[in-house]
Short mmCIF file of C-alpha atoms in Angstrom, two decimals:
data_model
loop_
_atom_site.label_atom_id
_atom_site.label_comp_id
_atom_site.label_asym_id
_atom_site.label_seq_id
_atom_site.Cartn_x
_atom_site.Cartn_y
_atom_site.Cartn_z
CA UNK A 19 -5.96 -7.56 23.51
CA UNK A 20 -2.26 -7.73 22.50
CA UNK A 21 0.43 -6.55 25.13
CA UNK A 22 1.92 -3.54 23.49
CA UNK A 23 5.41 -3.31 22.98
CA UNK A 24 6.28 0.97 23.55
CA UNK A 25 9.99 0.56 23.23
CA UNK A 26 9.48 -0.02 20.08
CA UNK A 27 6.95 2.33 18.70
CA UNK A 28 8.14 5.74 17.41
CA UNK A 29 8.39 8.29 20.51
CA UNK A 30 5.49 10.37 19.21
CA UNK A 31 2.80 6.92 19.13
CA UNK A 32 4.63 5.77 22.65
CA UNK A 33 4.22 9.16 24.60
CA UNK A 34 0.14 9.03 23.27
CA UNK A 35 -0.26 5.45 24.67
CA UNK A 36 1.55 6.25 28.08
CA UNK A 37 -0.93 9.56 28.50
CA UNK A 38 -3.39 8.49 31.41
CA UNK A 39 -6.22 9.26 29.59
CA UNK A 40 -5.19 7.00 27.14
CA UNK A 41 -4.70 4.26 30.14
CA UNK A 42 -7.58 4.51 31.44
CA UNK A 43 -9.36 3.74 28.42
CA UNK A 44 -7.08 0.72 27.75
CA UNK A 45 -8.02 -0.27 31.27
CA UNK A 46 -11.69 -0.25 30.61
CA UNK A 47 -11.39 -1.71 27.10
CA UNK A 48 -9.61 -4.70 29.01
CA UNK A 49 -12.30 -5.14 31.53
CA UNK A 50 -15.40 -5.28 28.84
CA UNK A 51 -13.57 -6.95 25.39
CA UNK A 52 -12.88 -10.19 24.34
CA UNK A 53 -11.74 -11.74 21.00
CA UNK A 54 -14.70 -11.43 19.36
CA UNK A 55 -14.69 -7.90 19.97
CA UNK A 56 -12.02 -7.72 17.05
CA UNK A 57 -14.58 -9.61 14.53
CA UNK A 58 -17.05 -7.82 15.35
CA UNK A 59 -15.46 -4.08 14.96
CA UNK A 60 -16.04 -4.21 11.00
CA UNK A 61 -16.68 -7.99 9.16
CA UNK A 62 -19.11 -7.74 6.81
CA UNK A 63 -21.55 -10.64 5.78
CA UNK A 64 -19.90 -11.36 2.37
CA UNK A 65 -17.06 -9.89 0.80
CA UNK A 66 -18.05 -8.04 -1.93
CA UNK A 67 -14.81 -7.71 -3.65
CA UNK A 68 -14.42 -9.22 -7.57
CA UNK A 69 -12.22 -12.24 -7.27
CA UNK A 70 -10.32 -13.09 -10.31
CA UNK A 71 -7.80 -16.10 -10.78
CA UNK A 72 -4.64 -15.70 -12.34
CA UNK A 73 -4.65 -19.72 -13.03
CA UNK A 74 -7.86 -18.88 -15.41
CA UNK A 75 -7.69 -15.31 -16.15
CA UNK A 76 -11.23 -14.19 -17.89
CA UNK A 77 -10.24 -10.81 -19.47
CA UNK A 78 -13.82 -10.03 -18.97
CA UNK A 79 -14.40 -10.45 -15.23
CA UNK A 80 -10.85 -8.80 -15.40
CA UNK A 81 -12.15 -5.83 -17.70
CA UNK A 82 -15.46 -5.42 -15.00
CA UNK A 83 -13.59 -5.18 -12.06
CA UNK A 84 -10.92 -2.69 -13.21
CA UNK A 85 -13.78 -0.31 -14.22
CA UNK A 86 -16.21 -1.00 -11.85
CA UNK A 87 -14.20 -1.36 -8.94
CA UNK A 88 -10.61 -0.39 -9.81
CA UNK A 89 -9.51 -3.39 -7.37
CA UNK A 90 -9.98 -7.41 -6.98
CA UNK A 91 -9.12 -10.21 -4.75
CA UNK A 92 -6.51 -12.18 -6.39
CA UNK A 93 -6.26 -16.24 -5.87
CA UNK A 94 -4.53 -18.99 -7.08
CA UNK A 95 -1.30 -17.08 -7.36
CA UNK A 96 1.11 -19.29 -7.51
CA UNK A 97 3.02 -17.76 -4.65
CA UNK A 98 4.29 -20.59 -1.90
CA UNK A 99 2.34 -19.75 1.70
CA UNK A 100 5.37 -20.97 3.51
CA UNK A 101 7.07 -17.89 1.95
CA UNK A 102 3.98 -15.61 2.86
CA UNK A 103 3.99 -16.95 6.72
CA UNK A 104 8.03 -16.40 6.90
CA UNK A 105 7.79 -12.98 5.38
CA UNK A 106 4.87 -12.54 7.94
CA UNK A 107 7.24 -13.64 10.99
CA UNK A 108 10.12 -11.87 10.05
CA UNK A 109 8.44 -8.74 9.64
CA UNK A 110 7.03 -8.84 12.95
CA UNK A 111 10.34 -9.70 14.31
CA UNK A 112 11.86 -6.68 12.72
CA UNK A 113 9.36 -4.30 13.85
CA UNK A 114 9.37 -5.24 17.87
CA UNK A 115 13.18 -4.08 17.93
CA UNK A 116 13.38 -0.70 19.32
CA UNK A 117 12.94 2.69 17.73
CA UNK A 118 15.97 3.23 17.78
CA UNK A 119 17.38 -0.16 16.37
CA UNK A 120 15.29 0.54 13.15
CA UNK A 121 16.68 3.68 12.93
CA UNK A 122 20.09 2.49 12.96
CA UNK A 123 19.44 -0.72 10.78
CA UNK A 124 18.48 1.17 7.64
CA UNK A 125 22.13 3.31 7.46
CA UNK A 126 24.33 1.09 5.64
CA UNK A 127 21.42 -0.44 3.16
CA UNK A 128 19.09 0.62 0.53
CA UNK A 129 16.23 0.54 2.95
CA UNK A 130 15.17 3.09 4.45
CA UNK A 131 12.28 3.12 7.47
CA UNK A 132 9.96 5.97 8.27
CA UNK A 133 6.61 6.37 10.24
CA UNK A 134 3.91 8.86 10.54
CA UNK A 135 3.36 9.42 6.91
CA UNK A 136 3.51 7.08 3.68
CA UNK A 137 4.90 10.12 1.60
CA UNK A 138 8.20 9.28 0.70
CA UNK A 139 10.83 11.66 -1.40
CA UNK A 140 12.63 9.56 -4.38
CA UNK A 141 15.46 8.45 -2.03
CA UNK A 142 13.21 7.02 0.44
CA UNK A 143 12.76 9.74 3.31
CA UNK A 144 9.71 11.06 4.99
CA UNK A 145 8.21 14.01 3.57
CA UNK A 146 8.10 16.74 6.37
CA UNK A 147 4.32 17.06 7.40
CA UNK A 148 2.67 18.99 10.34
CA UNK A 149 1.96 17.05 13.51
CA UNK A 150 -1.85 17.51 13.22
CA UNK A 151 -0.96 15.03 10.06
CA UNK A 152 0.25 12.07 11.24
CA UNK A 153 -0.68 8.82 10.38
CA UNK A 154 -0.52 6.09 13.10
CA UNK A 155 1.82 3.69 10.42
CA UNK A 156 5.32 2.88 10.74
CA UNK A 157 7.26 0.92 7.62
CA UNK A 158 9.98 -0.14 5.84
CA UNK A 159 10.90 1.11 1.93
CA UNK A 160 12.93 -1.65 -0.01
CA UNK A 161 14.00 -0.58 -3.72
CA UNK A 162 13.92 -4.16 -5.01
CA UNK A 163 15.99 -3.82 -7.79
CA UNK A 164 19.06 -2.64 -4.98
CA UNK A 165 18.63 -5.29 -2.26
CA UNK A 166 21.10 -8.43 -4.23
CA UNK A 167 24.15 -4.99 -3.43
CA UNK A 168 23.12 -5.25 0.35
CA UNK A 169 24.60 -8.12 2.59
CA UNK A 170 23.50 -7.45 6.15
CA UNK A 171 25.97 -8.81 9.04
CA UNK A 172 22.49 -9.54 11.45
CA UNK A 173 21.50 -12.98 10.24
CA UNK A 174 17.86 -12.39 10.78
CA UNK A 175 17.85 -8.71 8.40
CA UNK A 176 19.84 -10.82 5.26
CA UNK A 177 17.33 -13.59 5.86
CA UNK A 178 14.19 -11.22 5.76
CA UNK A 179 16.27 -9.80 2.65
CA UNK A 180 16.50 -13.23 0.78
CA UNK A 181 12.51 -13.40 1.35
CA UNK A 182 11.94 -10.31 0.38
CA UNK A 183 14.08 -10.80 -3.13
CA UNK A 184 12.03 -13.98 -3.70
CA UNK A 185 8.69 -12.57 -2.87
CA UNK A 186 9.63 -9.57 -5.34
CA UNK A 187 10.40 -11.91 -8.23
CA UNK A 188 6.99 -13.58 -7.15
CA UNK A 189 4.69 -10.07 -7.83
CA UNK A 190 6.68 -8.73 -10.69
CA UNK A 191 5.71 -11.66 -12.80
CA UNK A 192 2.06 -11.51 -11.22
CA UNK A 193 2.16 -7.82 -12.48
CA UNK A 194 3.54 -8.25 -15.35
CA UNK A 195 1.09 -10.73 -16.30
CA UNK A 196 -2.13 -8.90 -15.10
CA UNK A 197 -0.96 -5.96 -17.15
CA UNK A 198 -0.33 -7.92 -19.98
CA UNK A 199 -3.69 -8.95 -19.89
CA UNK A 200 -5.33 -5.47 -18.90
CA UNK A 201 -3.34 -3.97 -22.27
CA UNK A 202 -5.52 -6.67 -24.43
CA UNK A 203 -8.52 -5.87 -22.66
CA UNK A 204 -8.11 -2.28 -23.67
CA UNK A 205 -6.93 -2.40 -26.81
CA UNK A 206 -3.79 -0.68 -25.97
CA UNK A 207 -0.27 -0.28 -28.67
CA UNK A 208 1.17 -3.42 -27.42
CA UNK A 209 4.29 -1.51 -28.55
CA UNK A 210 4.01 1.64 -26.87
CA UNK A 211 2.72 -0.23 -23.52
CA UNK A 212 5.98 -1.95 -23.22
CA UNK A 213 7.52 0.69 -21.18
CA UNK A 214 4.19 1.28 -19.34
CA UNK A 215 5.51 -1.86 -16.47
CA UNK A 216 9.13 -1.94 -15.71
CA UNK A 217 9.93 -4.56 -13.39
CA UNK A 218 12.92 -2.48 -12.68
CA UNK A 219 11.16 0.17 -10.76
CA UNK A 220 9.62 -2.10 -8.31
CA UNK A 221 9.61 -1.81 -4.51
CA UNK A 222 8.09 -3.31 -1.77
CA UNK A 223 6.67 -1.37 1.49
CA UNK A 224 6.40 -3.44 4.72
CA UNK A 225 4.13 -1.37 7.41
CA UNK A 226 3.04 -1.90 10.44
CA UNK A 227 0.00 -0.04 12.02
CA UNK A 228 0.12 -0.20 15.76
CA UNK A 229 -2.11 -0.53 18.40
CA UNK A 230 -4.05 2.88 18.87
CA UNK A 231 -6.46 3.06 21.68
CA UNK A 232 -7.73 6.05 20.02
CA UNK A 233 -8.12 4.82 17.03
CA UNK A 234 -11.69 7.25 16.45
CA UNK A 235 -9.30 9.77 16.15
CA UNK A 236 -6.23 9.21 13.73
CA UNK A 237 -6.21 7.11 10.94
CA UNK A 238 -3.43 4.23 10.48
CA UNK A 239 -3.05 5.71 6.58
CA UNK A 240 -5.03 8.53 5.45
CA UNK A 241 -7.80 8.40 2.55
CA UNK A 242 -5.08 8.33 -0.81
CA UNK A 243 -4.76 7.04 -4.55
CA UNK A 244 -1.50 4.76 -5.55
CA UNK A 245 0.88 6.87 -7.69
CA UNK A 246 1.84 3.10 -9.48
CA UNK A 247 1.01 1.58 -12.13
CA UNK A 248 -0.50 -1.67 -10.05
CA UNK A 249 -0.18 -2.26 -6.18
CA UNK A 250 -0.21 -5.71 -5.05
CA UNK A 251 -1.56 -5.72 -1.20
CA UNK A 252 -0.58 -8.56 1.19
CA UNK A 253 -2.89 -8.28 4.39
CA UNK A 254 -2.41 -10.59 7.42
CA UNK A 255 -5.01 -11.21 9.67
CA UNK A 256 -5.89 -7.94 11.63
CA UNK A 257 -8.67 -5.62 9.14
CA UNK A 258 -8.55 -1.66 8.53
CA UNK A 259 -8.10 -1.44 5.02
CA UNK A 260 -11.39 0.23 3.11
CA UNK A 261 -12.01 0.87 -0.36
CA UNK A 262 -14.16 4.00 -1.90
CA UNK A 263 -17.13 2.65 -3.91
CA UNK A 264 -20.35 4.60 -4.70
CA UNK A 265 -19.97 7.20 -1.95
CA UNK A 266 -19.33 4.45 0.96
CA UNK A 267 -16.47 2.91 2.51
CA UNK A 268 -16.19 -0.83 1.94
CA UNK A 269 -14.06 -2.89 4.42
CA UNK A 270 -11.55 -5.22 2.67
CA UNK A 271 -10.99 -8.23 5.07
CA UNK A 272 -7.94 -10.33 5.10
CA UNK A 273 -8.55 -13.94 3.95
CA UNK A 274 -5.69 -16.01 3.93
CA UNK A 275 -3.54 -16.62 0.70
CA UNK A 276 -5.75 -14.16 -1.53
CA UNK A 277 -4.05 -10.99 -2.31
CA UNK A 278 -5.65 -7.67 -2.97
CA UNK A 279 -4.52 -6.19 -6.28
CA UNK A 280 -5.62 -2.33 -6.88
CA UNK A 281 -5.33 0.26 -9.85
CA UNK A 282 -3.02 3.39 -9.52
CA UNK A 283 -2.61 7.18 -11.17
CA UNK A 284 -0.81 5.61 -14.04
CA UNK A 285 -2.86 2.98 -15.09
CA UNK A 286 -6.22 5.48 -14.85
CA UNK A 287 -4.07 7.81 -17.36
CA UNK A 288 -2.87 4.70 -19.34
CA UNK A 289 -6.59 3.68 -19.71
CA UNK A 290 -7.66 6.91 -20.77
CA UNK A 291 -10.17 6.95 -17.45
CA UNK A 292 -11.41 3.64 -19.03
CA UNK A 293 -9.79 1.86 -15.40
CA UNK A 294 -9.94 4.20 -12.26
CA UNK A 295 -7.27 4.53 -9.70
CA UNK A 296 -8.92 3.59 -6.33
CA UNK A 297 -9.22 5.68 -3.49
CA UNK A 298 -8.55 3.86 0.01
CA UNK A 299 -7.54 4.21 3.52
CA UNK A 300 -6.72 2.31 6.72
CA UNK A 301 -8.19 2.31 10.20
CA UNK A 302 -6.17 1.82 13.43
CA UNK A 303 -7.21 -0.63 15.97
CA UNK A 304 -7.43 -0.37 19.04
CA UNK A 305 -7.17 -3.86 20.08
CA UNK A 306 -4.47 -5.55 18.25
CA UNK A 307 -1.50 -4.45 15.70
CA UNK A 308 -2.08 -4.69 11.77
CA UNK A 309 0.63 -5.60 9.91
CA UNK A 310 0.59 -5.25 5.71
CA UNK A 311 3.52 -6.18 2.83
CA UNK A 312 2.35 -3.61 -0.10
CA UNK A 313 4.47 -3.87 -3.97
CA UNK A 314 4.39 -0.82 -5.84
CA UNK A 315 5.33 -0.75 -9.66
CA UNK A 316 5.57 1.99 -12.49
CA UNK A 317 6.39 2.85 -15.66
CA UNK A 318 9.98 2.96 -16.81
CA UNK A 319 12.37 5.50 -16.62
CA UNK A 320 11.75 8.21 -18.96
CA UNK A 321 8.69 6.55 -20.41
CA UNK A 322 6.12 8.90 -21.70
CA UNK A 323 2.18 8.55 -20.91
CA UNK A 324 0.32 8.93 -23.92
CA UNK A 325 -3.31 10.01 -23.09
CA UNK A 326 -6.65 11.76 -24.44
CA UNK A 327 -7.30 12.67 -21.41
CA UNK A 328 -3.98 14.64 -19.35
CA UNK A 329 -1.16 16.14 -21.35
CA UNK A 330 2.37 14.05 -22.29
CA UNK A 331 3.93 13.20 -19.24
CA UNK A 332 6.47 10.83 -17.38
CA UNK A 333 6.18 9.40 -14.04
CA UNK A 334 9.09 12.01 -12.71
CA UNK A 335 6.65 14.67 -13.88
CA UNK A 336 3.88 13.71 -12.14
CA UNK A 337 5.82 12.93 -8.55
CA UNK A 338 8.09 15.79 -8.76
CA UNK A 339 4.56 17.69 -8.59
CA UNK A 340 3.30 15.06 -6.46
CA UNK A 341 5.82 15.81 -3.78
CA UNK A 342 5.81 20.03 -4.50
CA UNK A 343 1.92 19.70 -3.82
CA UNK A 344 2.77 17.75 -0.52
CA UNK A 345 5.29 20.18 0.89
CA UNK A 346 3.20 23.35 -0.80
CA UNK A 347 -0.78 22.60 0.33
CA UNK A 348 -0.26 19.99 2.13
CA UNK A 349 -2.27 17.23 -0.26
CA UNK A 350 -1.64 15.28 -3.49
CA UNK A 351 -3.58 16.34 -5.99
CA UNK A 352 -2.65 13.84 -8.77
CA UNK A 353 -4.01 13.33 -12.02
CA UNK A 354 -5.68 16.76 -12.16
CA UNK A 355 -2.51 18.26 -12.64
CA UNK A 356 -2.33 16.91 -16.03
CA UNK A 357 -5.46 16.71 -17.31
CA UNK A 358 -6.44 18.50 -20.32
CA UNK A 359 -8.67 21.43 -19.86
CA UNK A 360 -11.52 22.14 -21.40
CA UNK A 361 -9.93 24.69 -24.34
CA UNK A 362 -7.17 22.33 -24.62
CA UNK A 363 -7.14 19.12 -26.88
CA UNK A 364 -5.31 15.88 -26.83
CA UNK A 365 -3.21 14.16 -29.65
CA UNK A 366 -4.97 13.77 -32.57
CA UNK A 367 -6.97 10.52 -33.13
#
């Protein structure tokens, strides 16, 4: 079991570890667990996940997970794992300063760092949410296409920046060449599906999930779809995400340099329902803290979604209603929004 670090966990997660009920069962977790205790929590025999290559790309296999599975295990990606362990490092360095040294980090630079909730307004701040809500996460927002205007004076923040910049060069042309490949397999307007990907509206989320010793009763990230186009998932070593298939949870372990790649809102709509955004969540653990580097990309500015299935929209539409559903009923609702009804009728073939 890891030693916990409170000081720097938001006050709300640090006041629920120091409760003595919570204590006591850290106590007694001590006394009967080992390291295989963390194994054992969730691995599964095999990992059922479809594994495509980007070095060999079979627009097939590609085609059959997208529909089937609206998510694969992505190898051979060309991205250096001396980059991946430094990103890895420096995140956890960032994240052990204190509450209140995050806080302060983010005021002079595009980031911006929240915690209890993924659901971020347009300028990067936490969407107000009731406490029975929370989500045991904490994370950092980085607009990609701001970070070369921000020079930080801490050495260690403009180094994590630098990594960051490269990384995001890294999954924009991993993106932009899976989508490239998804618009052949579907036949799409090569055209029109220009402004589908902008690499300009990329953005990377670095999260870290910590230690809950009531992890039975929160959830790290609540069950959600992507609003992107494509998220590109970066997983180190500690498990909790799980995947919706077939009515059951599937548990997506970490395995070093493979990176999990899964379907958003947009792409469904693109795809006319053909791909399905995938619904997924993320456990807590009690024994150990999970720490994730998510990319996020969508359609460009202004860029229309034509569909047969939901009516004309951009992707300001859909998370302008997006965050009015949030604030309204307390839930995204999506795609539904915009789907045609059953009296109504999409463009004409």
């Amino acid at each position: 079991m890891s030693e916990m670090n409170l000081e720097s966990y938001p006050p709300v997660f640090r006041q629920q570890s120091e409760s003595p009920h919570v204590q006591a069962q850290a106590q007694a977790q001590a006394q009967s667990s080992d390291l295989d205790d963390i194994a054992k929590e969730s691995i599964q025999e095999y990992d059922p996940i479809p594994l495509i290559d980007l070095q060999c790309l079979n627009l097939d296999e590609l085609g059959e997970a997208c529909k089937h599975w609206g998510l694969f295990r992505l190898v051979n990606h060309g991205i250096p794992l001396t980059l991946l362990r430094q990103l890895q490092d420096h995140s956890k360095k960032i994240f052990s300063l204190s509450f209140e040294s995050k806080e302060a980090l983010v005021i002079s630079s595009p980031m911006s760092y929240f915690w209890g909730t993924p659901a971020l307004t347009p300028s990067g701040d936490s969407l107000s949410r009731g406490p029975q809500n929370i989500n045991w996460v904490e994370g950092f927002n980085v607009p990609l296409g701001q970070l070369s205007q921000f020079q930080a004076e801490d050495p260690t923040i403009d180094s994590f920046r630098l990594l960051l910049e490269e990384y995001g060069r890294h999954l924009a042309r991993i993106a932009s060449t899976i989508f490239q490949a998804m618009v052949n397999t579907l036949n799409l307007n090569p055209e029109q599906s220009k402004s589908y990907l902008s690499e300009s509206t990329g953005f990377i989320r670095v999260y870290r999930y910590p230690q809950c010793f009531v992890a039975n009763e929160t959830w790290g990230m609540e069950a959600h779809t992507d609003s992107s186009v494509l998220s590109i998932l970066n997983q180190e070593q500690v498990g909790g995400f799980e995947h919706f298939k077939d009515d059951k949870w599937f548990q997506i372990e970490p395995i070093p340099d493979t990176l999990i790649l899964n379907l958003g809102d947009m792409l469904q709509a693109i795809s006319n329902d053909e791909y399905k955004s995938v619904k997924h969540r993320v456990k807590p653990n009690k024994y150990g803290e999970r720490y994730s580097i998510c990319y996020f990309v969508f359609p460009a500015e202004g860029s229309v979604i034509q569909s047969s299935k939901y009516k004309p929209f951009t992707y300001s539409d859909f998370q302008a209603q997006v965050q009015q559903d949030i604030k309204t009923i307390g839930f995204k609702v999506g795609l539904e929004r915009f789907r045609f009804k059953q009296n109504e009728s999409g463009p004409a073939s």
